[in-house]
Coordinates of C-alpha atoms (C1' of nucleotides) in Angstrom, one line a residue:
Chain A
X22 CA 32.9 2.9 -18.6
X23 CA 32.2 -0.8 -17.6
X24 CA 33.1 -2.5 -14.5
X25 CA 34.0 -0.5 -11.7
X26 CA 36.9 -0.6 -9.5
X27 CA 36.4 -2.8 -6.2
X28 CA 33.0 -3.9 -7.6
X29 CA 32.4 -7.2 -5.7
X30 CA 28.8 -9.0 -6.7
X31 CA 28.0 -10.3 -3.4
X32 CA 28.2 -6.2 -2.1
X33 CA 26.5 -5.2 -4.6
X34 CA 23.2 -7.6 -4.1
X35 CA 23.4 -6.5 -0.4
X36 CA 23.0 -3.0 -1.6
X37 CA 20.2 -3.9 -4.0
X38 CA 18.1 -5.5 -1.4
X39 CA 18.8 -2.7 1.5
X40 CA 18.0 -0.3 -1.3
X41 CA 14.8 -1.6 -2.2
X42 CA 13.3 -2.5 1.1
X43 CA 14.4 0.9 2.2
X44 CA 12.5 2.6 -1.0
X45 CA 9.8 0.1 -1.4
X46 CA 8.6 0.9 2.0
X47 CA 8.5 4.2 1.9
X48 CA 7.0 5.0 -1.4
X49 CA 5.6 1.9 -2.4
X50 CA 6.3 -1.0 -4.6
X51 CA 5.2 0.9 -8.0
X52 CA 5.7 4.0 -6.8
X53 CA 9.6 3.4 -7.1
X54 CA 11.3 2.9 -10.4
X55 CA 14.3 0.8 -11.3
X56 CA 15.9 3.7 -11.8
X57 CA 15.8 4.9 -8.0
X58 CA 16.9 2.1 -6.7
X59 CA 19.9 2.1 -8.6
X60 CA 21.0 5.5 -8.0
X61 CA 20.6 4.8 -4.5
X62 CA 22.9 1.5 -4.7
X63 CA 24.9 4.1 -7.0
X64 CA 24.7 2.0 -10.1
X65 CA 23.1 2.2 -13.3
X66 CA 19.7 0.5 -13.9
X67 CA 21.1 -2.7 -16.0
X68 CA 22.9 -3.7 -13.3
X69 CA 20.1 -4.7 -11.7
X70 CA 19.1 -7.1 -14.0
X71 CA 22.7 -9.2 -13.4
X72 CA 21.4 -10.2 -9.9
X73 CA 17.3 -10.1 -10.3
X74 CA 15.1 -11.0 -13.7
X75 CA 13.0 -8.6 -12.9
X76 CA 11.4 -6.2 -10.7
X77 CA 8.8 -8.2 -9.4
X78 CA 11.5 -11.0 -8.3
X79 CA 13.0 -8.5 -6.6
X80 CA 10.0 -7.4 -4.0
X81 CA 9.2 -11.2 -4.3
X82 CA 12.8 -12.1 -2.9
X83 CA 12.6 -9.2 -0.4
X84 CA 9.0 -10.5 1.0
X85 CA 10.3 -13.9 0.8
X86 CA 13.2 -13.8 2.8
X87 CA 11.6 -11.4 5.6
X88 CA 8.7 -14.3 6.3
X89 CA 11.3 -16.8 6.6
X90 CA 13.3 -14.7 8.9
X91 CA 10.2 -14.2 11.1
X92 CA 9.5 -17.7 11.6
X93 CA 13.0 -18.8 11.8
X94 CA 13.2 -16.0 14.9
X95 CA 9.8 -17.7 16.2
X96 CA 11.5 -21.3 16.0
X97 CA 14.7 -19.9 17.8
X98 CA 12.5 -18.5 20.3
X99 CA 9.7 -20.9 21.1
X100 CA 9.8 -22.3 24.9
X101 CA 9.7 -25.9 25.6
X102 CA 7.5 -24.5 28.3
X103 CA 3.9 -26.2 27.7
X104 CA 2.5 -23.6 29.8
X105 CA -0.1 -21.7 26.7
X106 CA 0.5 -18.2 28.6
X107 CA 3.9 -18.5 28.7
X108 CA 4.1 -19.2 25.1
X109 CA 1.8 -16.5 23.9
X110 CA 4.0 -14.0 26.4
X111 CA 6.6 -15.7 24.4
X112 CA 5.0 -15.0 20.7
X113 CA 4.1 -11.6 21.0
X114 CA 7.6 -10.5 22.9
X115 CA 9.4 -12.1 19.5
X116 CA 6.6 -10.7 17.2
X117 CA 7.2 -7.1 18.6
X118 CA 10.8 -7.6 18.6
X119 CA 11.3 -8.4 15.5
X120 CA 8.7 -6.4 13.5
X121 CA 10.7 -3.0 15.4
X122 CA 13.6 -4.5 13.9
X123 CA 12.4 -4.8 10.7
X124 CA 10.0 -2.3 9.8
X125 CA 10.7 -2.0 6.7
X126 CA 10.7 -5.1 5.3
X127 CA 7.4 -5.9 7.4
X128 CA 6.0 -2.6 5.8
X129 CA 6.7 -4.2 2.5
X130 CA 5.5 -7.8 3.2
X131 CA 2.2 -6.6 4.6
X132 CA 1.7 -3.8 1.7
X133 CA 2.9 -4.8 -1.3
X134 CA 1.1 -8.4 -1.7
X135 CA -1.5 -6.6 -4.0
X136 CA 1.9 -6.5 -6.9
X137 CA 3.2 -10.2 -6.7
X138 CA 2.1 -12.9 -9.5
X139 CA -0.7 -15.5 -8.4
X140 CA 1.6 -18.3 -7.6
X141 CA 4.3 -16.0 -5.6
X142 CA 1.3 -14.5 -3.6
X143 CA -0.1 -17.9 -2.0
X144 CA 3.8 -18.6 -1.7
X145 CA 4.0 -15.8 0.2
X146 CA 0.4 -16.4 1.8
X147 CA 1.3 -20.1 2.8
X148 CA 4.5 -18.7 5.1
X149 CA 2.3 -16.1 6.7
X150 CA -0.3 -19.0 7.7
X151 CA 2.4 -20.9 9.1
X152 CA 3.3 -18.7 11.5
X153 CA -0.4 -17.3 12.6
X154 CA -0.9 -20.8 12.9
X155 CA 1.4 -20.9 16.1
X156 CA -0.8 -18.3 17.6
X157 CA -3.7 -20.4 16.7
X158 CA -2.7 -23.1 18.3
X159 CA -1.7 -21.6 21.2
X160 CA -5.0 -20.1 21.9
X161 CA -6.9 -22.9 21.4
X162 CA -4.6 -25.2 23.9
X163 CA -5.4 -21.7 26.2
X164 CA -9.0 -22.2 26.0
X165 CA -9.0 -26.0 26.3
X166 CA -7.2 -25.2 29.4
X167 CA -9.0 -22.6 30.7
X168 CA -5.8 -20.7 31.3
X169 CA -6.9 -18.2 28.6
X170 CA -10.2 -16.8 27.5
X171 CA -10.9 -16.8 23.9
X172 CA -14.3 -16.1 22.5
X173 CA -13.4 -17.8 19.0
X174 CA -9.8 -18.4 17.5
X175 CA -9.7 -17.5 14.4
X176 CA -11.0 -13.7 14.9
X177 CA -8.8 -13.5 18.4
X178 CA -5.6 -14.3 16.3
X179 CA -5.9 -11.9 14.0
X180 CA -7.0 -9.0 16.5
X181 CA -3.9 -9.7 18.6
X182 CA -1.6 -10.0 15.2
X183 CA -2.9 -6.9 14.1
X184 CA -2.6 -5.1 17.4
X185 CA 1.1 -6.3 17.7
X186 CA 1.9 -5.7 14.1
X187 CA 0.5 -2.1 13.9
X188 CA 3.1 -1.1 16.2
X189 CA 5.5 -0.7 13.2
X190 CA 3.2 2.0 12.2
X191 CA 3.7 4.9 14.8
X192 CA 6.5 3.4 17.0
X193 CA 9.9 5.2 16.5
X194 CA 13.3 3.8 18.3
X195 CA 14.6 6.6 20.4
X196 CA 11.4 8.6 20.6
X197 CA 9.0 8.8 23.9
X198 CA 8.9 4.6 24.5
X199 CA 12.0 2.2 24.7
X200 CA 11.6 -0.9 22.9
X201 CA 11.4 -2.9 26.4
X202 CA 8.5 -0.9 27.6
X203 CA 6.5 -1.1 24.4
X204 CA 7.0 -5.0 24.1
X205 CA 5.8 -4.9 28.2
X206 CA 2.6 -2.8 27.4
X207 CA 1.4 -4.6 24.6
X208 CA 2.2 -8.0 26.4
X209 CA -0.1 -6.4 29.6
X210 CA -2.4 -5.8 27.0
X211 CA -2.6 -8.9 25.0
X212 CA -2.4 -10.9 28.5
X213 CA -6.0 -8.8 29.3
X214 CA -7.6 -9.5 26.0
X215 CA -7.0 -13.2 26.6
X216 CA -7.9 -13.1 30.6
X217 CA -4.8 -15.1 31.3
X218 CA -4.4 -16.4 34.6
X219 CA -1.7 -17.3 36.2
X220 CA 0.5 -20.0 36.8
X221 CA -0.9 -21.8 39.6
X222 CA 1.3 -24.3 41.8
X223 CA -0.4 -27.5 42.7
Chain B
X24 CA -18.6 10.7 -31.7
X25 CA -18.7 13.3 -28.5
X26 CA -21.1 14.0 -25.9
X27 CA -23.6 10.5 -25.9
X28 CA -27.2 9.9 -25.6
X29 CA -28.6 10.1 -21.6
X30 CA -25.2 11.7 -20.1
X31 CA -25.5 13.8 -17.1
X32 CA -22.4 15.0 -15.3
X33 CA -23.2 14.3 -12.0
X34 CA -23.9 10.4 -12.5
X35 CA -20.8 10.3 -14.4
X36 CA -18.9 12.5 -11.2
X37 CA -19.9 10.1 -8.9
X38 CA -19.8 6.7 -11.2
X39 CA -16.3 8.1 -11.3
X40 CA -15.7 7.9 -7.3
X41 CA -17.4 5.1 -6.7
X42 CA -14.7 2.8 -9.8
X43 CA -12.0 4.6 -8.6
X44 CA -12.5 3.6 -4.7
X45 CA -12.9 0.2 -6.3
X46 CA -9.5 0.1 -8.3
X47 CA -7.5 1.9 -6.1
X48 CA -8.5 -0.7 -3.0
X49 CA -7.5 -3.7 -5.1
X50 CA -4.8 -2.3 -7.3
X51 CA -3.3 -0.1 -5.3
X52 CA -3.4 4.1 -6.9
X53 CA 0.1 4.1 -8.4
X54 CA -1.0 0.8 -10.2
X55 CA -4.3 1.7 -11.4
X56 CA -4.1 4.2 -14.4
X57 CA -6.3 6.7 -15.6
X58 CA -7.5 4.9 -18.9
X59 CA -8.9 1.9 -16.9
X60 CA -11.0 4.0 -14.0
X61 CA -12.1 5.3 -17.3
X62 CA -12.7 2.3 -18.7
X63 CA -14.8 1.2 -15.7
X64 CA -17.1 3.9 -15.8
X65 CA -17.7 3.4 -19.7
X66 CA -16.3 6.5 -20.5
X67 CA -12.4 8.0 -22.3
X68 CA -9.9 8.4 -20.1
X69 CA -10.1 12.7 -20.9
X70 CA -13.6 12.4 -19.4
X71 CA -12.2 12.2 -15.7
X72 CA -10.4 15.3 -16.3
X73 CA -13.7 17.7 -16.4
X74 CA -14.4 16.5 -13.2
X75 CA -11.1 15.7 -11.0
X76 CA -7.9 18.4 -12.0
X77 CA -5.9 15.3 -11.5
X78 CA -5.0 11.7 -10.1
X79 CA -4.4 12.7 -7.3
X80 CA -7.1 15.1 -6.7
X81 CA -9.4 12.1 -7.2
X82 CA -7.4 10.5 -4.4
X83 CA -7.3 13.2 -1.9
X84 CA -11.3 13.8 -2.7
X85 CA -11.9 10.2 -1.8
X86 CA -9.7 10.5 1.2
X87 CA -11.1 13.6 2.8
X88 CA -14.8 12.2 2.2
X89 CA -14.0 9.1 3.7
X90 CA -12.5 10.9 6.9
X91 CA -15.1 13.3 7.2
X92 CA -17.7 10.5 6.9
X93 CA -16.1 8.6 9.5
X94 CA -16.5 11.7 11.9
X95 CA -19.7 12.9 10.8
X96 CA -20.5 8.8 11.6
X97 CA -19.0 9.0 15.5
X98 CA -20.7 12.3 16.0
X99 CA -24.5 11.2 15.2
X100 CA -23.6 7.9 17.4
X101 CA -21.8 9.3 20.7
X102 CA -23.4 9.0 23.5
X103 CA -24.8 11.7 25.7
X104 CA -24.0 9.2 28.7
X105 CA -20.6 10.5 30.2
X106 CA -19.8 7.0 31.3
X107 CA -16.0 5.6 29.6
X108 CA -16.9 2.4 29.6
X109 CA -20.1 3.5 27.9
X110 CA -18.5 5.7 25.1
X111 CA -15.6 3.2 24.4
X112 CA -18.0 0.7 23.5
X113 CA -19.5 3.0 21.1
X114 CA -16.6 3.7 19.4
X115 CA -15.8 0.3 19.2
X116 CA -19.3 -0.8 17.7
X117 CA -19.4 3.1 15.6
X118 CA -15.9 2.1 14.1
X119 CA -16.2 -1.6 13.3
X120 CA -19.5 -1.3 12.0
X121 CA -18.5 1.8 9.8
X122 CA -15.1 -0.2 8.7
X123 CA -17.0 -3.1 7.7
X124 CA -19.4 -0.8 5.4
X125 CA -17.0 1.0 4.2
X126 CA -13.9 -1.5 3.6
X127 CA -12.7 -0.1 0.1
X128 CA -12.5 3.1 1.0
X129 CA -10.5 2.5 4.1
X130 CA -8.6 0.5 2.8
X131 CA -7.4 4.0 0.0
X132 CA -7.4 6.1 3.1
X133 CA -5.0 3.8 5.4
X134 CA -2.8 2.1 2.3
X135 CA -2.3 5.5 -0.3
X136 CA -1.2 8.3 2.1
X137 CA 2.6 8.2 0.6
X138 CA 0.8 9.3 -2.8
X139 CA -0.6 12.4 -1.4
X140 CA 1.5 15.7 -1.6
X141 CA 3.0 17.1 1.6
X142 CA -0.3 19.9 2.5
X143 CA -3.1 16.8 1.6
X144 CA -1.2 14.5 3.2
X145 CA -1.5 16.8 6.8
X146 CA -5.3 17.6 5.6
X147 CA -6.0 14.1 5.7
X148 CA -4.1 13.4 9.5
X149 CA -5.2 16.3 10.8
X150 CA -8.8 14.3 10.5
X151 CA -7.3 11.2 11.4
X152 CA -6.1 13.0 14.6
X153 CA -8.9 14.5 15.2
X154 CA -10.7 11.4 15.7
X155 CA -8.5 9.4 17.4
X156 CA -8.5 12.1 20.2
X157 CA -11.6 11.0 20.7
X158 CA -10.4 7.6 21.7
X159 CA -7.8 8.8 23.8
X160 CA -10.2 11.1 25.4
X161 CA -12.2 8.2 26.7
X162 CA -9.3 6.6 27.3
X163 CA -7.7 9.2 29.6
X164 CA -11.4 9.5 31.5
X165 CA -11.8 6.2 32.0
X166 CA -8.1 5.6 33.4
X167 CA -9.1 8.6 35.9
X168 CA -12.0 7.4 36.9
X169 CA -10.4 3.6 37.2
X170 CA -13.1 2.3 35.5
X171 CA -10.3 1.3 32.8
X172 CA -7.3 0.2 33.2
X173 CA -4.8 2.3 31.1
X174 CA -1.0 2.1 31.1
X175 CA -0.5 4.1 28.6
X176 CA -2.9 6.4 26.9
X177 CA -1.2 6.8 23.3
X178 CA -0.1 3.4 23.0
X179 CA -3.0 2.0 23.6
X180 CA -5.6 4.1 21.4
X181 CA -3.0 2.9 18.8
X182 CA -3.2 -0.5 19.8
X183 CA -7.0 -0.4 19.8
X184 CA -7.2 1.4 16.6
X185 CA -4.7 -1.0 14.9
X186 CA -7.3 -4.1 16.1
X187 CA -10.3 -2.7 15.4
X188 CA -9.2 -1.3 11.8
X189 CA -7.9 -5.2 10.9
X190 CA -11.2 -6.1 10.7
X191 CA -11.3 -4.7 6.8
X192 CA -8.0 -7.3 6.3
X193 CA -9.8 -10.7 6.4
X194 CA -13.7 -10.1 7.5
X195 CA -16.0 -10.7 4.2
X196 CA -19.4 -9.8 4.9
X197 CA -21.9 -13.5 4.4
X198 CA -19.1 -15.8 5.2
X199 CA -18.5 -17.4 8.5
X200 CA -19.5 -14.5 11.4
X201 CA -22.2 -11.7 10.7
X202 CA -21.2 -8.2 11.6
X203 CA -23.4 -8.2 14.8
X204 CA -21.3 -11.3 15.9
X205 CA -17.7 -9.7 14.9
X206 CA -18.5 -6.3 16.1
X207 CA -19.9 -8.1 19.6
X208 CA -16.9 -10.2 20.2
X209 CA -14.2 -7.2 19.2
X210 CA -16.5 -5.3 22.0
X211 CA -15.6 -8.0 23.9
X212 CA -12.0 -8.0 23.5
X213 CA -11.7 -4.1 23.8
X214 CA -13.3 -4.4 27.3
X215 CA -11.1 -6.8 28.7
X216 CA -7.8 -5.2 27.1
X217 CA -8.7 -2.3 28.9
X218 CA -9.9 -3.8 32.1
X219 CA -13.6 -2.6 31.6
X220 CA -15.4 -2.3 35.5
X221 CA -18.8 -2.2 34.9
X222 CA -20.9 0.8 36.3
X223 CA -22.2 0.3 40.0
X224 CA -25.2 1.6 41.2
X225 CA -23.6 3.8 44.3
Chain C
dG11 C1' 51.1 -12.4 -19.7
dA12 C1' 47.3 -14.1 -22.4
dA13 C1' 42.7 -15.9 -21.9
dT14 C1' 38.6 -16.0 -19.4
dT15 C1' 35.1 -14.6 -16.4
dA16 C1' 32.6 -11.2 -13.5
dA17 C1' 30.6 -6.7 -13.1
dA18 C1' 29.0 -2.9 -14.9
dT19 C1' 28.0 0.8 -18.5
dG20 C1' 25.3 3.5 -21.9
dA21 C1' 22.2 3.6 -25.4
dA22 C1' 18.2 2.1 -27.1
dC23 C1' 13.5 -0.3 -27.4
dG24 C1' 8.7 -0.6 -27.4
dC25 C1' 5.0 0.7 -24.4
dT26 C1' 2.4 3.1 -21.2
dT27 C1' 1.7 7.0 -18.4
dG28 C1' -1.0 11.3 -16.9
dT29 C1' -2.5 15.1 -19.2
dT30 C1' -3.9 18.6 -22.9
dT31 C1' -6.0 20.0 -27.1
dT32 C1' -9.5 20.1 -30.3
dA33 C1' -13.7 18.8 -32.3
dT34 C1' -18.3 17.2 -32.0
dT35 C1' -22.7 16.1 -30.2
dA36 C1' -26.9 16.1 -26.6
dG37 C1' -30.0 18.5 -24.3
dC38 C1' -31.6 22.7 -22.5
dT39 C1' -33.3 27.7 -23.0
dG40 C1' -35.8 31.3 -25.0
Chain D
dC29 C1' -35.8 26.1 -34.1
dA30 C1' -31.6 28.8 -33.2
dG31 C1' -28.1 29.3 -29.9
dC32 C1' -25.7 27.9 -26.0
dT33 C1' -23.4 25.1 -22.8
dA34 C1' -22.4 20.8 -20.7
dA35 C1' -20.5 16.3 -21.7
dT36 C1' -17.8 13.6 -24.1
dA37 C1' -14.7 11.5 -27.9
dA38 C1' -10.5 11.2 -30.4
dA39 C1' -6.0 12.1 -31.0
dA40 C1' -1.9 13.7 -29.6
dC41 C1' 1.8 15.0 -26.2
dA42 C1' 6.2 14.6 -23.7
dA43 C1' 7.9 12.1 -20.2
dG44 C1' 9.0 8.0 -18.1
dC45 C1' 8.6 3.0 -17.6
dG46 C1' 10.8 -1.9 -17.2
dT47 C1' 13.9 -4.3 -19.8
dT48 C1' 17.5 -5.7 -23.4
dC49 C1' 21.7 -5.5 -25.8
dA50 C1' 26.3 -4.9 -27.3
dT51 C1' 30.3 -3.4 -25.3
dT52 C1' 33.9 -2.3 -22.0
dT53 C1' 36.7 -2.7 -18.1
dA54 C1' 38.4 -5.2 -13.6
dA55 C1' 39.7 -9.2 -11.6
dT56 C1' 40.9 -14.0 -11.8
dT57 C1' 42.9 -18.2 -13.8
dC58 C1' 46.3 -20.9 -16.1

DNA sequence: GAATTAAATGAACGCTTGTTTTATTAGCTG
DNA sequence: CAGCTAATAAAACAAGCGTTCATTTAATTC
């Protein structure tokens, strides 16, 4: 046999990338053979190789694509608002969103780092800085202002990143919590850590 | 040649945990192989097999050392003082402090559980579980007592076990902050998430 | 309807993997 | 110093790995 009836190159792609995020993130990177992730797109290994050099390209292209996704919802997302709480309500309600949507692919980005090539990691490195960068910068205008309490930057960044990331780790749609009242707690809670105050008219 | 000059089984047993902790943190256990733990120790890759059945014995051993090390570490340092806001900050300075130690292995225990079979895998959260009850057990007292504030008593021992554990991900012990500073200003942070009151003489 | 391109197969390649088997030596015991 | 056992080396094993190659078939173009 050879080409397949119906077989469409853009379709199958699709199916290669769902496939791999889907297997990557729940047995890891090289856990998961070229192999597998064939027979799930149902498809013999070589095929692969039409649409991705190699393996590595493959999880770098999945990784890729999910940071640029994440900061392209952040950029859709981001209020004119000045107002630093109402920005950082406005980070971590996206952050949460998203990362529920997407847990597998953030399951991959955050895990699988350790098996990307020098240059592709600090690729991948530099689009993750961007965005924690927002938060930065929205703590520090918080401090400056007064409106938020933040003992240093750097370290209160990545504590609320982490917090709001790990959700992906126990959190399951349709279980005890809605997505609406898990983004609402974690916002309470991220609005404590940082002592926000309100808005006050003056 | 065989057996060399100066061998002694137990060095080599624990030379043996100690490389493979190493590897496995950076490489990630499907990615390291047998030959170069070997390697590391100084020793043929057949040598591991006197002391560790398998791979993924080795794994599991390292696992279930590290988890029973971590309780063993909470037990010796709670406090007799019933007090929530007392105990939570206990936990908080127990588990950073112990995290910080201990980053390689915790890094094997929270990143390699997928390579575990199904009964190790449930041996090793069983432990987990165990001592995160504790947290929630604080947690619950303290929301009872209103000296915390607590919307949710899962979600947010996960929350606080998801911040305090990112510590491992960027803190290098000698660069910027010591671990008395970190450990002081994630105390800090943990009080004010949960709405710490501080204990009134009444 | 012939020629061309796109999509996929199936077999094979060279290597590496975790593990086992066998043989050999070091150090201890009496 | 003979005998024993613990500790290791060395070599081999079958299985599986990522990847390549020549080939075949489906769809498109002219």
């Amino acid at each position: 046999m050879a080409r397949t009836t119906g077989s469409d190159g853009g379709r199958t792609e699709a199916a290669i990338r769902e496939a791999a995020v889907d297997l990557f993130a729940r047995r890891g990177y090289e856990a998961v053979t070229t192999r597998q992730i064939a027979a799930a797109v149902g498809v013999q290994a070589a095929a692969l190789y039409r649409y991705f050099p190699t393996k590595e390209d493959l999880l770098f292209d999945l990784m890729r694509r999910h940071m640029e996704a994440l900061i392209a919802s952040w950029e859709a997302k981001r209020p004119d608002d000045p107002d630093p709480v109402a920005r950082l309500s406005a980070f971590v309600d996206n952050h949460i969103r998203f990362h529920v949507e997407r847990r597998h692919s953030t399951h991959v980005s955050n895990m699988e780092l350790r098996s990307l090539s020098k240059e592709r990691l600090s690729q991948v490195l530099r689009l993750r800085t961007a965005y924690e960068k927002e938060l930065r910068a929205i703590l520090r205008d918080g401090a400056e202002s007064r409106r938020l309490t933040v003992d240093d930057v750097g370290l209160t960044a990545m504590a609320i990143i982490q917090m709001i990331t790990g959700v992906i780790v126990w959190f399951r749609p349709g279980e005890r919590l809605s997505v609406e009242e898990v983004a609402r707690t974690y916002l309470a809670m991220t609005l404590r850590l940082t002592a926000a105050q309100e808005a006050r008219e003056n």
